[in-house]
Amino acid sequence: MSETVTKTLQATLATPTAGKQQRLQRLLDTYRTALHDAFDNRADTMSAVNDVVTPYDLPYQAKDALKSYVPKLRSTYNAEELDDEHPLRLVNRAAKFDYSEGREHAFVWQAPQPGRGTNFWIPLRINPEQESLWFDLLSEDAKAGELRLQRHRTSWELHVTVEYSVEEPTEPDNPTYIGFDVGESALITGCALKRDVPRKPMLVSGSRARHLRKEMFTTLRRLQSRDAAEWRVDGRFDHYQNALTDIVEKASRQAVEYAQQFENPVIVLEDLSYIRERLDYGKFMNRRLHAWAFARLQGRIEDKATEAGIRVEYVNAAYTSQTCHACGRLGRRSQQAEFVCPHDDCHVSEFQADINAVARTVFWRAARFRWNL
């Protein structure tokens, strides 16, 4: 049995000629003007958006994307105003690519332009780790979704959403449950549960990500206070976001490789839906915690696990950090990194708090398996 997986392919346009750069910039500017016009006219149906954007000198792939996107701005995203830096959105009919080993940049994209016979090809610098999916896109083993084109100060970046099928992992007869917890001090805490005892715990430090987030916050605030040029602020923001993305990719890969060392692995994650509503540690801690994309890291673990054929399940996150993994009763965290079970009849006295929380999460899922809950 197979399931559909969605992923975003990323490529940088090889430096366009001056003429192509002007045409791309004109296309992006016209798109943004049409987007603001449709939004300001409160167009909330595809037909209403069509009436607004029809006169604009845009390719049909951009107009169709606007007709789909604009009605969602208020109904889905609750937008009250628009940022001026929206990317150019294009429907999947703009996903026309070609490949040739004889070129310096093997992959090229046909950039759409308004009018007949005006499109042009432009080379792409793809992410090498995504090369197989680019080939799947060419062979139609992967299906293209929306495309987004954005200009940064010195480059153009293309994102292509793709859908493809993978074999859905099945629950093994004798599973080994491996739990992962994502957090602030420890980026990822993981452990397997054997005979209800945590085995081979792993810890990925969050110090680098925490340092980057703090540095990003102070740097951007300083630049804004000095009324720095917008391109300079954007450049620093992109720098930090790219660095954090790299950390997410490496940490999620490490987590899946850890799970693969066990027989019949099943990954267990906490359901972090509504985590922003549940957490309230005061303004300072909320800003730090919410700046870190917990769900983003979990999502990349799930993506990589699915590709590796490992099943992923979610359990309720409530009280895992306060509950003893051995006896199931509430304990206390005497220090942030230390869990204490105060019950005399429990063999656990002190335990690393994050590992205890992960072990408790895994125990709940293992119990559900054993008791068919």
Short mmCIF file of C-alpha atoms in Angstrom, two decimals:
data_model
loop_
_atom_site.label_atom_id
_atom_site.label_comp_id
_atom_site.label_asym_id
_atom_site.label_seq_id
_atom_site.Cartn_x
_atom_site.Cartn_y
_atom_site.Cartn_z
CA MET A 1 0.00 0.00 0.00
CA SER A 2 1.37 3.44 -0.91
CA GLU A 3 0.84 6.96 0.35
CA THR A 4 1.46 10.37 -1.19
CA VAL A 5 4.31 12.51 0.14
CA THR A 6 4.70 16.23 -0.54
CA LYS A 7 8.09 17.91 -0.70
CA THR A 8 9.44 21.25 -1.91
CA LEU A 9 12.31 21.23 -4.38
CA GLN A 10 14.68 24.17 -4.22
CA ALA A 11 16.84 25.63 -6.99
CA THR A 12 18.74 28.85 -7.62
CA LEU A 13 18.57 30.39 -11.05
CA ALA A 14 21.96 30.67 -12.73
CA THR A 15 22.73 34.38 -13.07
CA PRO A 16 20.37 35.62 -15.81
CA THR A 17 21.49 37.93 -18.60
CA ALA A 18 20.53 41.58 -18.13
CA GLY A 19 17.60 41.19 -20.54
CA LYS A 20 16.21 38.08 -18.83
CA GLN A 21 16.68 39.69 -15.42
CA GLN A 22 14.60 42.68 -16.51
CA ARG A 23 11.84 40.43 -17.83
CA LEU A 24 11.75 38.39 -14.63
CA GLN A 25 11.67 41.54 -12.49
CA ARG A 26 8.88 43.03 -14.61
CA LEU A 27 6.91 39.80 -14.23
CA LEU A 28 7.38 39.80 -10.44
CA ASP A 29 6.45 43.48 -10.09
CA THR A 30 3.32 43.06 -12.24
CA TYR A 31 2.27 40.00 -10.25
CA ARG A 32 2.61 41.85 -6.94
CA THR A 33 0.63 44.82 -8.26
CA ALA A 34 -2.17 42.50 -9.44
CA LEU A 35 -2.12 40.65 -6.10
CA HIS A 36 -2.52 43.87 -4.10
CA ASP A 37 -5.19 45.12 -6.50
CA ALA A 38 -7.28 41.96 -6.12
CA PHE A 39 -6.81 41.96 -2.34
CA ASP A 40 -7.67 45.65 -1.96
CA ASN A 41 -10.81 45.10 -4.05
CA ARG A 42 -11.79 42.37 -1.57
CA ALA A 43 -12.10 39.78 -4.33
CA ASP A 44 -13.09 36.60 -2.53
CA THR A 45 -14.01 34.27 -5.40
CA MET A 46 -12.07 33.01 -8.40
CA SER A 47 -14.45 34.86 -10.68
CA ALA A 48 -14.00 38.14 -8.81
CA VAL A 49 -10.20 37.78 -8.88
CA ASN A 50 -10.33 37.00 -12.58
CA ASP A 51 -12.20 40.26 -13.24
CA VAL A 52 -9.41 42.20 -11.50
CA VAL A 53 -6.32 40.46 -12.89
CA THR A 54 -7.44 39.88 -16.50
CA PRO A 55 -6.12 43.28 -17.76
CA TYR A 56 -2.66 42.69 -16.27
CA ASP A 57 0.20 41.64 -18.55
CA LEU A 58 0.78 38.28 -16.88
CA PRO A 59 1.08 34.70 -18.18
CA TYR A 60 -1.95 32.51 -17.59
CA GLN A 61 0.01 30.40 -15.06
CA ALA A 62 0.33 33.46 -12.80
CA LYS A 63 -3.28 34.58 -13.25
CA ASP A 64 -4.56 31.09 -12.41
CA ALA A 65 -2.38 31.05 -9.29
CA LEU A 66 -3.83 34.40 -8.21
CA LYS A 67 -7.38 33.16 -8.74
CA SER A 68 -6.68 30.28 -6.37
CA TYR A 69 -4.58 32.17 -3.83
CA VAL A 70 -6.34 35.51 -3.28
CA PRO A 71 -9.66 34.07 -1.98
CA LYS A 72 -7.69 32.19 0.69
CA LEU A 73 -5.96 35.28 2.04
CA ARG A 74 -8.85 36.34 4.24
CA SER A 75 -10.83 33.11 4.58
CA THR A 76 -7.86 30.85 5.39
CA TYR A 77 -4.99 33.12 6.45
CA ASN A 78 -7.01 35.92 8.07
CA ALA A 79 -4.87 38.51 6.30
CA GLU A 80 -5.65 42.14 7.06
CA GLU A 81 -2.84 43.58 4.95
CA LEU A 82 -0.22 42.24 2.53
CA ASP A 83 3.54 42.30 2.66
CA ASP A 84 5.22 43.90 -0.34
CA GLU A 85 7.63 40.99 -0.88
CA HIS A 86 5.29 38.19 -1.94
CA PRO A 87 6.91 35.59 -4.25
CA LEU A 88 5.56 35.07 -7.74
CA ARG A 89 3.18 32.10 -7.63
CA LEU A 90 2.60 29.92 -10.68
CA VAL A 91 0.31 26.91 -11.18
CA ASN A 92 1.83 23.56 -12.08
CA ARG A 93 1.52 24.14 -15.83
CA ALA A 94 4.60 26.34 -15.44
CA ALA A 95 6.61 23.26 -14.36
CA LYS A 96 8.40 22.76 -17.68
CA PHE A 97 11.93 21.48 -17.17
CA ASP A 98 14.61 19.88 -19.30
CA TYR A 99 17.84 17.98 -18.62
CA SER A 100 21.03 17.48 -20.60
CA GLU A 101 24.40 16.26 -19.34
CA GLY A 102 26.15 18.37 -21.96
CA ARG A 103 25.25 21.67 -20.30
CA GLU A 104 27.13 23.39 -17.50
CA HIS A 105 23.86 23.37 -15.54
CA ALA A 106 22.12 20.16 -16.56
CA PHE A 107 18.62 21.21 -15.45
CA VAL A 108 16.85 24.18 -17.04
CA TRP A 109 13.43 25.76 -16.50
CA GLN A 110 11.20 27.44 -19.05
CA ALA A 111 10.29 30.75 -17.39
CA PRO A 112 6.76 31.77 -18.45
CA GLN A 113 6.14 35.21 -19.92
CA PRO A 114 2.97 36.96 -21.11
CA GLY A 115 2.16 36.54 -24.79
CA ARG A 116 2.81 33.77 -27.28
CA GLY A 117 6.37 32.64 -27.97
CA THR A 118 7.93 34.81 -25.26
CA ASN A 119 8.95 32.13 -22.75
CA PHE A 120 12.67 31.54 -22.25
CA TRP A 121 14.87 28.81 -20.77
CA ILE A 122 17.08 29.51 -17.79
CA PRO A 123 19.63 27.18 -16.09
CA LEU A 124 19.08 25.95 -12.52
CA ARG A 125 21.46 25.17 -9.71
CA ILE A 126 19.57 22.41 -7.91
CA ASN A 127 20.06 21.02 -4.41
CA PRO A 128 22.19 17.88 -5.10
CA GLU A 129 20.36 15.95 -2.36
CA GLN A 130 17.12 16.39 -4.30
CA GLU A 131 18.47 15.31 -7.70
CA SER A 132 16.50 12.04 -7.80
CA LEU A 133 13.23 13.91 -7.31
CA TRP A 134 14.09 16.30 -10.14
CA PHE A 135 14.50 13.27 -12.39
CA ASP A 136 11.18 11.89 -11.08
CA LEU A 137 9.59 15.20 -12.04
CA LEU A 138 10.94 14.87 -15.58
CA SER A 139 9.74 11.27 -15.89
CA GLU A 140 6.37 12.18 -14.32
CA ASP A 141 6.92 9.75 -11.45
CA ALA A 142 6.48 12.88 -9.30
CA LYS A 143 3.67 15.37 -9.88
CA ALA A 144 4.37 19.11 -9.79
CA GLY A 145 2.26 21.44 -7.69
CA GLU A 146 2.65 25.19 -7.18
CA LEU A 147 5.86 27.00 -8.16
CA ARG A 148 7.18 30.08 -6.35
CA LEU A 149 9.82 32.44 -7.66
CA GLN A 150 11.45 34.95 -5.33
CA ARG A 151 14.20 37.48 -5.85
CA HIS A 152 16.80 38.07 -3.21
CA ARG A 153 19.37 40.82 -3.40
CA THR A 154 21.84 38.92 -5.56
CA SER A 155 19.92 35.84 -6.71
CA TRP A 156 16.62 34.32 -7.82
CA GLU A 157 15.25 31.25 -6.05
CA LEU A 158 12.68 28.79 -7.40
CA HIS A 159 10.63 26.47 -5.19
CA VAL A 160 8.63 23.63 -6.76
CA THR A 161 6.14 21.62 -4.72
CA VAL A 162 6.05 17.96 -5.77
CA GLU A 163 3.94 14.97 -4.80
CA TYR A 164 5.15 11.40 -5.15
CA SER A 165 4.20 7.96 -3.87
CA VAL A 166 6.10 5.87 -1.37
CA GLU A 167 5.25 2.53 0.15
CA GLU A 168 3.34 3.17 3.35
CA PRO A 169 5.24 1.68 6.30
CA THR A 170 3.24 -1.00 8.10
CA GLU A 171 3.21 -1.80 11.81
CA PRO A 172 5.68 -4.67 12.37
CA ASP A 173 4.64 -7.68 14.46
CA ASN A 174 7.31 -7.06 17.10
CA PRO A 175 8.02 -3.32 16.92
CA THR A 176 10.78 -1.42 18.66
CA TYR A 177 9.39 1.98 19.61
CA ILE A 178 11.81 4.89 19.39
CA GLY A 179 10.65 8.20 20.81
CA PHE A 180 11.98 11.64 19.92
CA ASP A 181 11.42 14.87 21.79
CA VAL A 182 12.30 18.23 20.25
CA GLY A 183 13.10 21.15 22.49
CA GLU A 184 15.12 24.19 23.45
CA SER A 185 18.22 22.97 25.32
CA ALA A 186 18.36 19.53 23.70
CA LEU A 187 17.39 19.89 20.07
CA ILE A 188 16.46 16.21 19.85
CA THR A 189 16.28 13.66 22.65
CA GLY A 190 15.69 10.08 21.60
CA CYS A 191 15.57 6.63 23.12
CA ALA A 192 14.26 3.15 22.40
CA LEU A 193 12.14 1.21 24.87
CA LYS A 194 13.04 -2.42 25.58
CA ARG A 195 11.17 -4.25 28.35
CA ASP A 196 9.89 -0.85 29.45
CA VAL A 197 13.46 0.37 30.07
CA PRO A 198 15.02 3.21 28.01
CA ARG A 199 17.88 1.94 25.85
CA LYS A 200 20.76 3.72 24.08
CA PRO A 201 19.52 7.30 24.54
CA MET A 202 20.69 9.96 22.11
CA LEU A 203 20.97 13.70 22.65
CA VAL A 204 21.51 16.35 19.98
CA SER A 205 22.56 19.63 21.55
CA GLY A 206 20.44 22.69 20.85
CA SER A 207 23.21 25.15 21.76
CA ARG A 208 24.09 26.05 18.16
CA ALA A 209 20.46 26.66 17.17
CA ARG A 210 19.84 28.61 20.38
CA HIS A 211 22.92 30.77 19.74
CA LEU A 212 21.84 31.47 16.15
CA ARG A 213 18.32 32.45 17.16
CA LYS A 214 19.59 34.80 19.86
CA GLU A 215 22.13 36.32 17.48
CA MET A 216 19.49 36.69 14.75
CA PHE A 217 17.10 38.48 17.09
CA THR A 218 19.69 40.96 18.39
CA THR A 219 21.25 41.57 14.95
CA LEU A 220 17.95 42.25 13.19
CA ARG A 221 16.75 44.48 16.02
CA ARG A 222 20.00 46.49 15.86
CA LEU A 223 19.77 46.87 12.06
CA GLN A 224 16.15 47.98 12.26
CA SER A 225 16.93 50.51 15.01
CA ARG A 226 19.56 52.03 12.73
CA ASP A 227 17.14 52.18 9.79
CA ALA A 228 19.42 49.91 7.78
CA ALA A 229 18.59 49.33 4.14
CA GLU A 230 15.91 46.70 3.62
CA TRP A 231 18.20 44.53 1.49
CA ARG A 232 20.72 44.42 4.34
CA VAL A 233 18.07 43.29 6.86
CA ASP A 234 16.74 40.70 4.39
CA GLY A 235 20.25 39.43 3.69
CA ARG A 236 21.00 38.82 7.36
CA PHE A 237 17.62 37.19 7.91
CA ASP A 238 18.22 34.82 4.97
CA HIS A 239 21.68 34.02 6.35
CA TYR A 240 20.29 32.91 9.71
CA GLN A 241 17.34 31.05 8.22
CA ASN A 242 19.65 29.09 5.92
CA ALA A 243 21.87 28.18 8.87
CA LEU A 244 18.88 27.02 10.93
CA THR A 245 17.54 25.02 7.98
CA ASP A 246 20.90 23.25 7.74
CA ILE A 247 20.69 22.36 11.44
CA VAL A 248 17.16 20.97 10.98
CA GLU A 249 18.23 18.83 8.02
CA LYS A 250 21.27 17.37 9.80
CA ALA A 251 19.45 16.74 13.09
CA SER A 252 16.46 15.03 11.42
CA ARG A 253 18.82 12.83 9.38
CA GLN A 254 20.69 11.89 12.57
CA ALA A 255 17.41 10.94 14.27
CA VAL A 256 16.33 8.60 11.48
CA GLU A 257 19.78 6.99 11.30
CA TYR A 258 19.55 6.40 15.05
CA ALA A 259 16.17 4.68 14.63
CA GLN A 260 17.48 2.47 11.83
CA GLN A 261 19.93 0.71 14.17
CA PHE A 262 17.01 -1.02 15.93
CA GLU A 263 15.02 -4.00 14.67
CA ASN A 264 11.52 -3.19 13.35
CA PRO A 265 11.65 0.49 14.36
CA VAL A 266 8.52 2.61 14.84
CA ILE A 267 9.14 6.29 15.56
CA VAL A 268 6.91 7.94 18.16
CA LEU A 269 6.53 11.72 18.34
CA GLU A 270 4.51 13.99 20.58
CA ASP A 271 1.50 15.64 19.01
CA LEU A 272 2.48 19.30 19.20
CA SER A 273 -0.76 20.67 17.79
CA TYR A 274 -1.67 23.87 19.59
CA ILE A 275 1.68 23.96 21.40
CA ARG A 276 1.69 27.75 21.10
CA GLU A 277 -1.62 27.93 22.94
CA ARG A 278 -0.53 25.55 25.69
CA LEU A 279 2.86 27.07 26.44
CA ASP A 280 2.95 30.21 28.56
CA TYR A 281 6.35 30.81 30.11
CA GLY A 282 6.24 34.58 29.97
CA LYS A 283 7.10 36.95 27.15
CA PHE A 284 10.84 36.25 27.00
CA MET A 285 10.66 32.45 27.03
CA ASN A 286 7.64 32.38 24.73
CA ARG A 287 9.58 34.38 22.13
CA ARG A 288 12.52 31.97 22.36
CA LEU A 289 10.41 28.82 22.26
CA HIS A 290 8.05 29.94 19.53
CA ALA A 291 10.95 31.19 17.40
CA TRP A 292 12.07 27.58 17.14
CA ALA A 293 9.99 25.60 14.66
CA PHE A 294 9.22 22.48 16.71
CA ALA A 295 6.75 21.21 14.13
CA ARG A 296 9.20 21.91 11.32
CA LEU A 297 11.83 19.63 12.85
CA GLN A 298 9.26 16.94 13.54
CA GLY A 299 8.02 17.23 9.98
CA ARG A 300 11.50 16.64 8.57
CA ILE A 301 11.95 13.60 10.85
CA GLU A 302 8.64 12.22 9.54
CA ASP A 303 9.59 12.95 5.90
CA LYS A 304 12.93 11.17 6.19
CA ALA A 305 11.44 8.27 8.15
CA THR A 306 8.73 7.75 5.52
CA GLU A 307 11.34 7.69 2.78
CA ALA A 308 13.30 5.12 4.79
CA GLY A 309 10.19 2.93 5.24
CA ILE A 310 9.84 3.61 8.98
CA ARG A 311 6.38 4.09 10.43
CA VAL A 312 5.72 7.29 12.42
CA GLU A 313 3.01 7.70 15.06
CA TYR A 314 1.96 10.55 17.36
CA VAL A 315 0.80 10.52 20.98
CA ASN A 316 -0.65 13.17 23.27
CA ALA A 317 2.10 15.36 24.70
CA ALA A 318 0.31 16.32 27.92
CA TYR A 319 2.31 15.78 31.14
CA THR A 320 5.09 13.69 29.54
CA SER A 321 7.74 15.89 31.17
CA GLN A 322 6.13 15.50 34.62
CA THR A 323 5.26 11.78 34.55
CA CYS A 324 7.61 8.97 35.57
CA HIS A 325 8.28 6.59 32.68
CA ALA A 326 8.46 3.61 35.07
CA CYS A 327 5.46 3.96 37.41
CA GLY A 328 3.33 6.43 35.45
CA ARG A 329 2.76 8.78 38.38
CA LEU A 330 3.52 12.48 38.58
CA GLY A 331 6.98 13.47 39.73
CA ARG A 332 8.80 16.76 39.73
CA ARG A 333 11.61 18.46 37.83
CA SER A 334 13.87 19.74 40.61
CA GLN A 335 16.06 21.25 37.91
CA GLN A 336 15.27 21.85 34.25
CA ALA A 337 17.37 18.85 33.18
CA GLU A 338 16.53 16.52 36.08
CA PHE A 339 13.38 14.50 36.82
CA VAL A 340 12.71 13.11 40.31
CA CYS A 341 10.15 10.42 41.12
CA PRO A 342 9.20 10.82 44.81
CA HIS A 343 7.41 7.47 45.22
CA ASP A 344 9.27 4.99 47.42
CA ASP A 345 7.94 1.92 45.60
CA CYS A 346 9.34 3.09 42.25
CA HIS A 347 12.88 2.11 41.24
CA VAL A 348 13.44 5.49 39.56
CA SER A 349 14.86 8.17 41.86
CA GLU A 350 16.52 10.68 39.54
CA PHE A 351 16.58 10.61 35.75
CA GLN A 352 17.57 12.92 32.90
CA ALA A 353 14.33 14.83 32.38
CA ASP A 354 14.18 14.81 28.58
CA ILE A 355 14.98 11.10 28.37
CA ASN A 356 12.31 10.38 30.98
CA ALA A 357 9.77 12.35 28.92
CA VAL A 358 10.66 10.49 25.73
CA ALA A 359 10.57 7.14 27.51
CA ARG A 360 7.12 7.99 28.88
CA THR A 361 5.90 8.93 25.41
CA VAL A 362 7.16 5.63 23.99
CA PHE A 363 5.74 3.66 26.91
CA TRP A 364 2.25 5.01 26.23
CA ARG A 365 2.45 3.94 22.58
CA ALA A 366 3.88 0.52 23.48
CA ALA A 367 1.10 0.00 26.00
CA ARG A 368 -1.52 0.86 23.38
CA PHE A 369 0.07 -1.75 21.06
CA ARG A 370 0.13 -4.46 23.73
CA TRP A 371 -3.41 -3.78 24.96
CA ASN A 372 -4.87 -2.99 21.54
CA LEU A 373 -6.07 0.45 22.67
#
